[in-house]
Amino acid sequence: MSVVTVTVLSPAEKVIYLIFYHAIFVFFTWTYWKSIFTLPQQPNQKFHLSYTDKERYENEERPEVQKQMLVDMAKKLPVYTRTGSGAVRFCDRCHLIKPDRCHHCSVCAMCVLKMDHHCPWVNNCIGFSNYKFFLQFLAYSVLYCLYIATTAFSYFIKYWRGELPSVRSKFHVLFLLFVACMFFVSLVVLFGYHCWLVSRNKTTLEAFCTPVFTSGPEKNGFNLGFIKNIQQVFGDNKKFWLIPIGSSPGDGHSFPVRSMNESQNPLLANEETWEDNDDDSRDYPEGSSSLAVETET
């Protein structure tokens, strides 16, 4: 008769395993909660057409006059990106001039600041308000799956050696290891992709569609360098990088851009602070007022 021996963890090892497990699990659930319940941020009121302007715009039948109306309104706003045809980006569903990096989400039925994508796994739109939480959720998910897979692997080895006496425990170990490894592989690929996006200061939409500035398309227009790109998502204070609390700089309506030829793109040289009142004005280079404007759906 063969004797099966099963190694039992010491109390100290059990305590260490439990501490690490629950620490990872708390951050995993915390970031998941924040990703789900942090509402997408919408453009503030100064980007919306006023009741009078909206009425004028809708009642105007001449397209060229509509275009000029939007051009005049865009001059008062810190808006520098354009559509592929060089037009001012306007949402005819929300009736607003889109801030830079803002897009309309058809699922949420609203414009979302610095929209990255709509995620069905968290049933929420990922953008400026919750992109940091989404990245942290992916990171802690990867760590959670890795921890489960590594702690279950030793029991998987015992299964192959015939050291697990219970048939039921064999199934549990195999299932747990398989699921953990499967989710780990898929999540690490997704997390790696978003790490690449953060390192380039891009959103998923910008990775597939190059942003267009007043000077033309520029795929690296928001790339400030590796460290500054990370700070654009996680903030300047490193002690908040791992904690799911809001620390992203700015208000989501305007973003710094990399150094370019200032004579070609004045937005990259102008560091003027924009106020919230409608009387603010901005000097544009010669010819900028002739930009074509069309609605973007």
PDB file of C-alpha atoms in Angstrom, residues 20-21 23-32 132-148 184 187 191 234 239-244:
ATOM      1  CA  PHE A  20      -0.819  39.270   0.102  1.00  0.00           C
ATOM      2  CA  TYR A  21      -4.004  37.795  -1.335  1.00  0.00           C
ATOM      3  CA  ALA A  23      -4.133  43.221  -0.266  1.00  0.00           C
ATOM      4  CA  ILE A  24      -4.219  42.492  -3.998  1.00  0.00           C
ATOM      5  CA  PHE A  25      -7.914  41.625  -3.878  1.00  0.00           C
ATOM      6  CA  VAL A  26      -8.822  44.914  -2.141  1.00  0.00           C
ATOM      7  CA  PHE A  27      -7.036  47.014  -4.786  1.00  0.00           C
ATOM      8  CA  PHE A  28      -8.475  44.823  -7.541  1.00  0.00           C
ATOM      9  CA  THR A  29     -12.071  45.392  -6.383  1.00  0.00           C
ATOM     10  CA  TRP A  30     -11.429  49.049  -5.515  1.00  0.00           C
ATOM     11  CA  THR A  31     -10.117  49.908  -8.995  1.00  0.00           C
ATOM     12  CA  TYR A  32     -12.864  47.852 -10.632  1.00  0.00           C
ATOM     13  CA  LYS A 132      -6.217  56.111 -14.552  1.00  0.00           C
ATOM     14  CA  PHE A 133      -8.597  53.796 -12.667  1.00  0.00           C
ATOM     15  CA  PHE A 134      -8.988  51.592 -15.732  1.00  0.00           C
ATOM     16  CA  LEU A 135      -5.212  51.200 -16.068  1.00  0.00           C
ATOM     17  CA  GLN A 136      -4.912  50.383 -12.379  1.00  0.00           C
ATOM     18  CA  PHE A 137      -7.721  47.853 -12.712  1.00  0.00           C
ATOM     19  CA  LEU A 138      -5.826  46.110 -15.510  1.00  0.00           C
ATOM     20  CA  ALA A 139      -2.599  46.156 -13.500  1.00  0.00           C
ATOM     21  CA  TYR A 140      -4.161  44.708 -10.346  1.00  0.00           C
ATOM     22  CA  SER A 141      -6.099  42.170 -12.428  1.00  0.00           C
ATOM     23  CA  VAL A 142      -2.843  40.934 -13.946  1.00  0.00           C
ATOM     24  CA  LEU A 143      -1.220  40.794 -10.524  1.00  0.00           C
ATOM     25  CA  TYR A 144      -4.252  39.009  -9.049  1.00  0.00           C
ATOM     26  CA  CYS A 145      -4.264  36.319 -11.751  1.00  0.00           C
ATOM     27  CA  LEU A 146      -0.494  35.898 -11.487  1.00  0.00           C
ATOM     28  CA  TYR A 147      -0.699  35.446  -7.728  1.00  0.00           C
ATOM     29  CA  ILE A 148      -3.431  32.807  -8.008  1.00  0.00           C
ATOM     30  CA  PHE A 184      -3.513  36.439 -17.157  1.00  0.00           C
ATOM     31  CA  LEU A 187      -5.107  40.793 -19.543  1.00  0.00           C
ATOM     32  CA  PHE A 191      -2.427  45.998 -20.192  1.00  0.00           C
ATOM     33  CA  PHE A 234      -1.147  59.597 -13.078  1.00  0.00           C
ATOM     34  CA  LYS A 239       2.653  58.454  -4.062  1.00  0.00           C
ATOM     35  CA  PHE A 240      -0.773  58.570  -5.739  1.00  0.00           C
ATOM     36  CA  TRP A 241       0.199  56.483  -8.779  1.00  0.00           C
ATOM     37  CA  LEU A 242      -0.836  53.145  -7.262  1.00  0.00           C
ATOM     38  CA  ILE A 243      -3.891  54.420  -5.389  1.00  0.00           C
ATOM     39  CA  PRO A 244      -7.228  54.786  -7.226  1.00  0.00           C
TER      40      PRO A 244
END
